[in-house]
mmCIF file of C-alpha atoms in Angstrom:
data_model
loop_
_atom_site.group_PDB
_atom_site.id
_atom_site.type_symbol
_atom_site.label_atom_id
_atom_site.label_comp_id
_atom_site.label_asym_id
_atom_site.label_seq_id
_atom_site.Cartn_x
_atom_site.Cartn_y
_atom_site.Cartn_z
ATOM 1 C CA MET I 151 72.665 223.069 -72.491
ATOM 2 C CA THR I 152 75.305 225.779 -72.906
ATOM 3 C CA THR I 153 75.350 228.937 -70.805
ATOM 4 C CA GLU I 154 77.281 232.168 -71.118
ATOM 5 C CA LEU I 155 80.452 232.137 -69.052
ATOM 6 C CA LEU I 156 81.854 235.463 -70.258
ATOM 7 C CA SER I 157 79.947 238.268 -71.955
ATOM 8 C CA ILE I 158 81.582 241.358 -73.452
ATOM 9 C CA ASP I 159 78.992 244.035 -74.147
ATOM 10 C CA ARG I 160 79.879 247.007 -76.403
ATOM 11 C CA LEU I 161 83.459 247.229 -75.129
ATOM 12 C CA SER I 162 85.327 250.359 -76.255
ATOM 13 C CA VAL I 163 89.025 250.954 -75.582
ATOM 14 C CA GLU I 164 91.179 254.000 -76.288
ATOM 15 C CA ALA I 165 94.950 254.494 -76.433
ATOM 16 C CA ARG I 166 96.744 257.759 -75.770
ATOM 17 C CA VAL I 167 99.048 259.199 -78.407
ATOM 18 C CA GLY I 168 100.531 262.401 -77.049
ATOM 19 C CA SER I 169 97.587 264.295 -75.607
ATOM 20 C CA THR I 170 94.995 262.607 -77.849
ATOM 21 C CA TRP I 171 92.971 259.494 -77.060
ATOM 22 C CA LEU I 172 92.365 257.324 -80.142
ATOM 23 C CA PRO I 173 89.914 254.391 -80.484
ATOM 24 C CA VAL I 174 91.494 250.949 -80.751
ATOM 25 C CA VAL I 175 88.402 248.833 -79.987
ATOM 26 C CA THR I 176 84.897 250.113 -80.793
ATOM 27 C CA GLU I 177 81.764 248.646 -79.168
ATOM 28 C CA ALA I 178 82.878 245.018 -79.402
ATOM 29 C CA SER I 179 80.392 242.415 -78.143
ATOM 30 C CA LEU I 180 80.968 238.678 -77.854
ATOM 31 C CA THR I 181 80.199 235.762 -75.558
ATOM 32 C CA VAL I 182 82.143 232.688 -74.483
ATOM 33 C CA ARG I 183 79.931 229.750 -73.574
ATOM 34 C CA THR I 184 80.734 227.044 -71.070
ATOM 35 C CA GLY I 185 82.808 224.219 -72.509
ATOM 36 C CA GLU I 186 83.451 225.793 -75.929
ATOM 37 C CA ILE I 187 86.506 227.028 -77.802
ATOM 38 C CA LEU I 188 85.831 230.445 -79.310
ATOM 39 C CA GLY I 189 88.233 231.712 -81.964
ATOM 40 C CA LEU I 190 89.038 235.435 -82.118
ATOM 41 C CA VAL I 191 90.676 236.071 -85.469
ATOM 42 C CA GLY I 192 92.019 239.002 -87.475
ATOM 43 C CA GLU I 193 95.202 240.671 -88.682
ATOM 44 C CA SER I 194 97.784 242.053 -86.283
ATOM 45 C CA GLY I 195 96.482 245.381 -85.000
ATOM 46 C CA SER I 196 92.810 244.471 -85.286
ATOM 47 C CA GLY I 197 92.214 244.709 -81.525
ATOM 48 C CA LYS I 198 92.307 241.053 -80.478
ATOM 49 C CA THR I 199 94.973 241.282 -77.787
ATOM 50 C CA VAL I 200 93.631 244.589 -76.433
ATOM 51 C CA THR I 201 90.227 242.949 -76.016
ATOM 52 C CA CYS I 202 91.762 240.048 -74.089
ATOM 53 C CA LEU I 203 93.910 242.262 -71.873
ATOM 54 C CA SER I 204 90.789 244.292 -71.066
ATOM 55 C CA ILE I 205 89.122 241.173 -69.666
ATOM 56 C CA LEU I 206 91.874 240.687 -67.093
ATOM 57 C CA GLY I 207 92.547 244.371 -66.407
ATOM 58 C CA LEU I 208 96.067 244.132 -67.815
ATOM 59 C CA LEU I 209 96.032 247.175 -70.111
ATOM 60 C CA PRO I 210 98.915 249.635 -69.596
ATOM 61 C CA ARG I 211 97.466 251.796 -66.874
ATOM 62 C CA HIS I 212 98.298 255.298 -68.074
ATOM 63 C CA ASP I 213 98.244 254.853 -71.850
ATOM 64 C CA VAL I 214 95.261 252.582 -72.593
ATOM 65 C CA ARG I 215 91.805 252.728 -71.015
ATOM 66 C CA VAL I 216 88.401 251.073 -71.201
ATOM 67 C CA CYS I 217 86.068 253.955 -72.031
ATOM 68 C CA GLY I 218 82.768 252.133 -72.455
ATOM 69 C CA GLY I 219 80.908 248.856 -72.202
ATOM 70 C CA ALA I 220 80.944 245.967 -69.752
ATOM 71 C CA ILE I 221 82.825 242.687 -69.321
ATOM 72 C CA ARG I 222 80.685 240.256 -67.348
ATOM 73 C CA TYR I 223 82.085 237.031 -65.932
ATOM 74 C CA ARG I 224 79.202 235.051 -64.463
ATOM 75 C CA GLU I 225 77.165 238.295 -64.358
ATOM 76 C CA ARG I 226 79.945 240.131 -62.473
ATOM 77 C CA ASP I 227 81.220 243.213 -64.331
ATOM 78 C CA LEU I 228 85.018 242.970 -64.256
ATOM 79 C CA THR I 229 85.381 246.625 -65.280
ATOM 80 C CA ARG I 230 83.722 247.766 -62.050
ATOM 81 C CA ILE I 231 85.271 245.598 -59.355
ATOM 82 C CA ARG I 232 88.199 246.600 -57.136
ATOM 83 C CA PRO I 233 91.759 245.733 -58.228
ATOM 84 C CA ARG I 234 92.150 243.253 -55.359
ATOM 85 C CA GLU I 235 88.983 241.425 -56.422
ATOM 86 C CA LEU I 236 90.216 241.299 -60.015
ATOM 87 C CA GLU I 237 93.499 239.792 -58.834
ATOM 88 C CA ASP I 238 91.511 236.970 -57.245
ATOM 89 C CA VAL I 239 89.715 236.318 -60.550
ATOM 90 C CA ARG I 240 92.925 236.517 -62.581
ATOM 91 C CA GLY I 241 94.698 233.162 -62.485
ATOM 92 C CA ARG I 242 92.076 231.334 -60.450
ATOM 93 C CA SER I 243 88.906 231.746 -62.531
ATOM 94 C CA ILE I 244 90.328 233.206 -65.762
ATOM 95 C CA ALA I 245 93.881 232.444 -66.858
ATOM 96 C CA MET I 246 95.925 233.632 -69.799
ATOM 97 C CA ILE I 247 98.514 231.965 -72.008
ATOM 98 C CA PRO I 248 100.432 234.910 -73.499
ATOM 99 C CA GLN I 249 102.372 235.329 -76.727
ATOM 100 C CA GLU I 250 106.157 234.911 -76.905
ATOM 101 C CA PRO I 251 106.712 232.135 -74.347
ATOM 102 C CA SER I 252 110.397 232.878 -73.786
ATOM 103 C CA ALA I 253 109.654 236.536 -73.002
ATOM 104 C CA SER I 254 106.701 235.784 -70.714
ATOM 105 C CA LEU I 255 108.649 233.925 -68.041
ATOM 106 C CA ASN I 256 110.883 235.793 -65.585
ATOM 107 C CA PRO I 257 114.513 234.855 -66.378
ATOM 108 C CA ALA I 258 115.601 235.562 -62.784
ATOM 109 C CA PHE I 259 113.470 232.814 -61.211
ATOM 110 C CA THR I 260 113.285 229.078 -61.712
ATOM 111 C CA VAL I 261 110.279 227.485 -63.366
ATOM 112 C CA GLY I 262 109.410 225.862 -60.046
ATOM 113 C CA ASP I 263 109.419 229.216 -58.241
ATOM 114 C CA GLN I 264 107.114 230.768 -60.836
ATOM 115 C CA LEU I 265 104.668 227.867 -60.797
ATOM 116 C CA GLY I 266 104.777 227.752 -57.022
ATOM 117 C CA GLU I 267 103.962 231.473 -56.740
ATOM 118 C CA VAL I 268 100.690 230.964 -58.612
ATOM 119 C CA LEU I 269 99.723 227.985 -56.476
ATOM 120 C CA ARG I 270 100.580 229.635 -53.156
ATOM 121 C CA ARG I 271 98.742 232.851 -54.102
ATOM 122 C CA HIS I 272 95.484 231.249 -55.182
ATOM 123 C CA GLU I 273 95.444 227.781 -53.595
ATOM 124 C CA ARG I 274 97.059 228.730 -50.251
ATOM 125 C CA LEU I 275 99.486 225.811 -50.463
ATOM 126 C CA SER I 276 102.706 225.399 -48.527
ATOM 127 C CA ARG I 277 105.996 225.430 -50.453
ATOM 128 C CA ALA I 278 106.211 221.644 -50.282
ATOM 129 C CA GLN I 279 102.633 221.203 -51.455
ATOM 130 C CA ALA I 280 103.115 223.734 -54.255
ATOM 131 C CA ARG I 281 106.249 221.960 -55.421
ATOM 132 C CA GLN I 282 104.452 218.602 -55.501
ATOM 133 C CA ARG I 283 101.575 220.096 -57.496
ATOM 134 C CA ALA I 284 104.020 221.816 -59.863
ATOM 135 C CA VAL I 285 105.621 218.488 -60.716
ATOM 136 C CA LYS I 286 102.203 217.069 -61.594
ATOM 137 C CA LEU I 287 101.390 220.100 -63.757
ATOM 138 C CA LEU I 288 104.642 219.861 -65.721
ATOM 139 C CA ASP I 289 104.049 216.156 -66.208
ATOM 140 C CA ASP I 290 100.499 216.850 -67.437
ATOM 141 C CA VAL I 291 101.781 219.197 -70.155
ATOM 142 C CA GLY I 292 104.330 216.663 -71.376
ATOM 143 C CA ILE I 293 107.628 217.893 -69.937
ATOM 144 C CA PRO I 294 109.908 214.862 -69.372
ATOM 145 C CA ALA I 295 111.553 214.319 -65.966
ATOM 146 C CA ALA I 296 109.307 217.006 -64.523
ATOM 147 C CA ALA I 297 110.654 216.842 -60.959
ATOM 148 C CA GLY I 298 114.172 217.538 -62.143
ATOM 149 C CA ARG I 299 113.142 220.515 -64.296
ATOM 150 C CA LEU I 300 111.641 222.576 -61.481
ATOM 151 C CA ASN I 301 115.046 224.026 -60.594
ATOM 152 C CA ASP I 302 115.795 225.020 -64.200
ATOM 153 C CA TYR I 303 115.525 228.581 -65.424
ATOM 154 C CA PRO I 304 113.480 229.556 -68.502
ATOM 155 C CA HIS I 305 116.584 229.798 -70.693
ATOM 156 C CA HIS I 306 117.160 226.077 -70.123
ATOM 157 C CA PHE I 307 113.937 225.342 -72.034
ATOM 158 C CA SER I 308 113.159 225.503 -75.745
ATOM 159 C CA GLY I 309 110.389 227.786 -77.008
ATOM 160 C CA GLY I 310 107.944 224.902 -77.170
ATOM 161 C CA MET I 311 108.817 223.771 -73.649
ATOM 162 C CA CYS I 312 108.456 227.342 -72.321
ATOM 163 C CA GLN I 313 104.987 227.410 -73.855
ATOM 164 C CA ARG I 314 104.158 224.171 -72.058
ATOM 165 C CA VAL I 315 105.290 225.760 -68.797
ATOM 166 C CA LEU I 316 102.963 228.707 -69.426
ATOM 167 C CA ILE I 317 100.101 226.304 -70.139
ATOM 168 C CA ALA I 318 100.863 224.569 -66.837
ATOM 169 C CA MET I 319 100.737 227.930 -65.051
ATOM 170 C CA ALA I 320 97.428 228.767 -66.717
ATOM 171 C CA LEU I 321 95.940 225.423 -65.651
ATOM 172 C CA ALA I 322 97.386 225.488 -62.131
ATOM 173 C CA CYS I 323 94.178 226.615 -60.410
ATOM 174 C CA ASN I 324 91.719 224.841 -62.726
ATOM 175 C CA PRO I 325 90.265 228.047 -64.254
ATOM 176 C CA GLU I 326 86.890 228.061 -65.968
ATOM 177 C CA LEU I 327 88.198 230.190 -68.844
ATOM 178 C CA ILE I 328 91.583 230.103 -70.565
ATOM 179 C CA ILE I 329 92.569 232.996 -72.830
ATOM 180 C CA ALA I 330 95.197 231.748 -75.275
ATOM 181 C CA ASP I 331 96.663 234.781 -77.053
ATOM 182 C CA GLU I 332 98.342 233.424 -80.198
ATOM 183 C CA PRO I 333 99.946 230.626 -78.160
ATOM 184 C CA THR I 334 101.890 229.230 -81.125
ATOM 185 C CA THR I 335 103.694 232.454 -82.102
ATOM 186 C CA ALA I 336 107.400 231.893 -82.930
ATOM 187 C CA LEU I 337 107.060 228.090 -82.745
ATOM 188 C CA ASP I 338 107.751 225.762 -85.649
ATOM 189 C CA VAL I 339 104.830 224.057 -87.385
ATOM 190 C CA THR I 340 105.192 220.681 -85.678
ATOM 191 C CA VAL I 341 105.366 222.238 -82.218
ATOM 192 C CA GLN I 342 102.411 224.486 -83.062
ATOM 193 C CA ALA I 343 100.231 221.449 -83.704
ATOM 194 C CA GLN I 344 101.362 219.827 -80.465
ATOM 195 C CA ILE I 345 100.610 222.954 -78.417
ATOM 196 C CA LEU I 346 97.133 223.376 -79.937
ATOM 197 C CA ASP I 347 96.301 219.711 -79.319
ATOM 198 C CA LEU I 348 97.557 220.060 -75.744
ATOM 199 C CA ILE I 349 95.405 223.119 -75.020
ATOM 200 C CA ARG I 350 92.336 221.521 -76.555
ATOM 201 C CA ASP I 351 92.759 218.182 -74.745
ATOM 202 C CA LEU I 352 93.554 219.670 -71.340
ATOM 203 C CA ALA I 353 90.660 222.131 -71.570
ATOM 204 C CA ALA I 354 88.286 219.286 -72.440
ATOM 205 C CA ASP I 355 89.595 217.138 -69.572
ATOM 206 C CA ARG I 356 89.091 219.962 -67.092
ATOM 207 C CA GLY I 357 85.833 221.314 -68.532
ATOM 208 C CA ALA I 358 87.327 224.729 -69.269
ATOM 209 C CA SER I 359 86.299 227.169 -71.985
ATOM 210 C CA VAL I 360 88.949 228.662 -74.262
ATOM 211 C CA LEU I 361 89.149 232.047 -75.997
ATOM 212 C CA LEU I 362 91.741 231.312 -78.691
ATOM 213 C CA VAL I 363 93.282 234.387 -80.323
ATOM 214 C CA THR I 364 94.918 233.854 -83.705
ATOM 215 C CA HIS I 365 95.340 235.235 -87.213
ATOM 216 C CA ASP I 366 95.424 231.750 -88.728
ATOM 217 C CA MET I 367 92.123 230.479 -90.170
ATOM 218 C CA GLY I 368 93.602 226.987 -90.363
ATOM 219 C CA VAL I 369 94.020 226.987 -86.583
ATOM 220 C CA VAL I 370 90.430 228.206 -86.212
ATOM 221 C CA ALA I 371 89.101 225.409 -88.420
ATOM 222 C CA ASP I 372 91.046 222.781 -86.498
ATOM 223 C CA ALA I 373 90.346 223.880 -82.935
ATOM 224 C CA CYS I 374 87.287 226.123 -82.575
ATOM 225 C CA ASP I 375 83.527 225.712 -82.204
ATOM 226 C CA ARG I 376 82.677 229.326 -83.095
ATOM 227 C CA VAL I 377 84.625 232.250 -84.471
ATOM 228 C CA VAL I 378 84.587 236.037 -84.096
ATOM 229 C CA VAL I 379 86.359 238.103 -86.774
ATOM 230 C CA MET I 380 87.808 241.510 -85.880
ATOM 231 C CA TYR I 381 89.006 244.258 -88.204
ATOM 232 C CA ALA I 382 90.273 247.731 -87.274
ATOM 233 C CA GLY I 383 88.896 247.519 -83.745
ATOM 234 C CA GLN I 384 85.434 246.289 -84.740
ATOM 235 C CA ILE I 385 83.820 242.870 -84.808
ATOM 236 C CA VAL I 386 82.824 242.352 -88.451
ATOM 237 C CA GLU I 387 81.448 238.798 -88.305
ATOM 238 C CA GLN I 388 80.451 236.084 -85.828
ATOM 239 C CA ALA I 389 79.324 232.556 -86.639
ATOM 240 C CA ASP I 390 79.630 228.857 -85.914
ATOM 241 C CA ILE I 391 82.593 227.266 -87.648
ATOM 242 C CA VAL I 392 80.789 225.316 -90.391
ATOM 243 C CA PRO I 393 78.582 228.194 -91.656
ATOM 244 C CA MET I 394 81.544 230.559 -91.510
ATOM 245 C CA PHE I 395 83.742 228.377 -93.686
ATOM 246 C CA ARG I 396 80.997 227.345 -96.088
ATOM 247 C CA ARG I 397 79.593 230.817 -96.664
ATOM 248 C CA PRO I 398 81.282 233.807 -95.034
ATOM 249 C CA ARG I 399 79.067 236.886 -94.908
ATOM 250 C CA HIS I 400 81.697 239.631 -94.694
ATOM 251 C CA PRO I 401 84.227 240.335 -97.495
ATOM 252 C CA TYR I 402 87.083 240.489 -94.978
ATOM 253 C CA THR I 403 86.318 236.970 -93.764
ATOM 254 C CA GLU I 404 86.198 235.789 -97.368
ATOM 255 C CA ARG I 405 89.659 237.216 -98.022
ATOM 256 C CA LEU I 406 91.077 235.675 -94.841
ATOM 257 C CA LEU I 407 89.841 232.280 -95.986
ATOM 258 C CA ALA I 408 91.244 232.792 -99.486
ATOM 259 C CA ALA I 409 94.633 233.745 -98.029
ATOM 260 C CA THR I 410 94.914 230.507 -96.037
ATOM 261 C CA PRO I 411 97.577 228.321 -97.718
ATOM 262 C CA ARG I 412 96.394 224.902 -98.873
ATOM 263 C CA MET I 413 97.765 221.910 -100.710
ATOM 264 C CA ARG I 414 96.964 221.158 -104.322
ATOM 265 C CA ARG I 415 94.000 218.813 -104.792
ATOM 266 C CA PRO I 416 94.407 215.661 -106.935
ATOM 267 C CA ASP I 417 92.196 217.129 -109.690
ATOM 268 C CA GLU I 418 94.225 220.342 -109.964
ATOM 269 C CA THR I 419 97.001 220.612 -112.559
ATOM 270 C CA GLU I 420 98.619 223.721 -111.034
ATOM 271 C CA ALA I 421 99.481 224.763 -107.521
ATOM 272 C CA PRO I 422 96.901 227.011 -105.802
ATOM 273 C CA VAL I 423 97.438 230.727 -106.316
ATOM 274 C CA PHE I 424 98.553 232.482 -103.145
ATOM 275 C CA ALA I 425 95.869 235.044 -102.323
ATOM 276 C CA TYR I 426 96.412 238.223 -100.326
ATOM 277 C CA ILE I 427 94.489 241.275 -99.159
ATOM 278 C CA PRO I 428 95.761 244.446 -100.845
ATOM 279 C CA GLY I 429 96.478 247.554 -98.813
ATOM 280 C CA SER I 430 96.790 247.772 -95.054
ATOM 281 C CA MET I 431 94.573 248.270 -92.042
ATOM 282 C CA PRO I 432 93.726 251.901 -91.214
ATOM 283 C CA ARG I 433 95.439 253.382 -88.186
ATOM 284 C CA PRO I 434 93.385 254.365 -85.122
ATOM 285 C CA GLY I 435 92.096 257.882 -85.564
ATOM 286 C CA SER I 436 91.926 257.603 -89.361
ATOM 287 C CA TYR I 437 88.695 255.620 -89.582
ATOM 288 C CA GLY I 438 86.128 257.023 -91.995
ATOM 289 C CA THR I 439 82.406 257.341 -91.433
ATOM 290 C CA GLY I 440 81.402 254.115 -93.171
ATOM 291 C CA CYS I 441 82.879 250.635 -93.495
ATOM 292 C CA ARG I 442 86.458 250.448 -92.187
ATOM 293 C CA PHE I 443 87.310 247.675 -94.665
ATOM 294 C CA ALA I 444 86.044 249.681 -97.659
ATOM 295 C CA PRO I 445 89.458 250.826 -99.028
ATOM 296 C CA ARG I 446 90.543 247.169 -99.368
ATOM 297 C CA CYS I 447 87.211 245.650 -100.399
ATOM 298 C CA ALA I 448 86.548 244.370 -103.929
ATOM 299 C CA HIS I 449 82.792 244.761 -103.335
ATOM 300 C CA HIS I 450 82.922 248.406 -102.227
ATOM 301 C CA ARG I 451 80.143 250.730 -103.372
ATOM 302 C CA PRO I 452 79.595 254.452 -102.597
ATOM 303 C CA GLU I 453 76.792 253.606 -100.162
ATOM 304 C CA CYS I 454 79.323 251.766 -97.984
ATOM 305 C CA ASP I 455 80.795 255.155 -97.019
ATOM 306 C CA ASP I 456 77.555 256.941 -96.171
ATOM 307 C CA HIS I 457 77.091 255.925 -92.534
ATOM 308 C CA GLU I 458 78.373 253.731 -89.715
ATOM 309 C CA ILE I 459 77.679 250.084 -90.553
ATOM 310 C CA ALA I 460 75.844 248.092 -87.876
ATOM 311 C CA LEU I 461 76.481 244.452 -86.979
ATOM 312 C CA LEU I 462 73.434 242.758 -88.513
ATOM 313 C CA ALA I 463 71.929 239.508 -87.199
ATOM 314 C CA LEU I 464 71.248 237.090 -90.070
ATOM 315 C CA PRO I 465 68.628 234.309 -90.288
ATOM 316 C CA GLU I 466 71.207 231.496 -90.233
ATOM 317 C CA GLY I 467 72.626 232.735 -86.933
ATOM 318 C CA ASN I 468 75.626 234.658 -88.293
ATOM 319 C CA GLU I 469 76.222 238.321 -87.614
ATOM 320 C CA ALA I 470 77.984 240.518 -90.174
ATOM 321 C CA ARG I 471 78.901 244.194 -90.424
ATOM 322 C CA CYS I 472 78.419 244.799 -94.164
ATOM 323 C CA GLU I 473 76.146 247.191 -96.070
ATOM 324 C CA ARG I 474 75.790 244.654 -98.901
ATOM 325 C CA VAL I 475 75.400 241.525 -96.791
ATOM 326 C CA ASN I 476 72.062 240.587 -98.409
ATOM 327 C CA ASP I 477 73.210 240.870 -102.027
ATOM 328 C CA LEU I 478 76.707 239.366 -101.892
ATOM 329 C CA ASP I 479 77.348 235.652 -102.440
ATOM 330 C CA LEU I 480 80.846 235.262 -101.046
ATOM 331 C CA ALA I 481 83.104 232.254 -101.598
ATOM 332 C CA GLY I 482 83.800 229.892 -98.735
ATOM 333 C CA GLU I 483 86.745 227.621 -97.978
ATOM 334 C CA ARG I 484 88.345 226.305 -101.149
ATOM 335 C CA GLY I 485 89.450 222.894 -100.079
#
């Protein structure tokens, strides 16, 4: 029986531009259940990373703020606890694998020092004990000759190996939830597959849940149990993986699936046409009254602009934010 590990309830976040605060996430609600991998997908700028940074209290302090909603980890609202308490949660109970592995490690300290800092802070280990545990962690994530690599600096590692180090740091204290924010960015395709398999296998071995942030629907299909789709700061669809891919209920999800590259099937005489979504995402502060996807939507009607569109619960368990959800038959994954 699954239970809710993390619950985000109507989270709203604003960013300051000059003297004006603009919405970047608007009343986003999602849950991460124990033992599952939840995909959070959408274009760059849709609000995925801001949502994740809000969970851990890592938003830039003076320029971005949580202005509404709650983030509950095991019924404890992380937006209302003291900074010191949040530091105890961060790394021990909830850990994050950030983007850009080479830029996320401090170039002035060895890998061993950085792993050891996490272990001494949260596990209260001595330097010798932390070093011994660090060797085991590097070995677990597939870094050869782990004991000899502790004294190396981040620039001695490739991008893929730096990402493995960050995974080791995230797993150091056996967290219940791992937030993986586009963990395969800037890695080649082969290494991407290895990193995703590593995260999935280690999370399963340790019984951890994963919030996997990506813009790649292929990654979602391969790794996730459920998926949440974000667009322009709003959640526009939520569903289990199979229903989502068979019959998306929001036009944006349909276009994301169509834009996923695929190989030609044996019965096809021509290569698949590369699909794309015309236009670009609206900037914060320029959202209209109605559907935020309307200017790019092939199914747009005047009624889509009349009022704010609610996230509607559907009989099959999906949720979709679309005025025409009950009269559209959208295409699913094409093979």
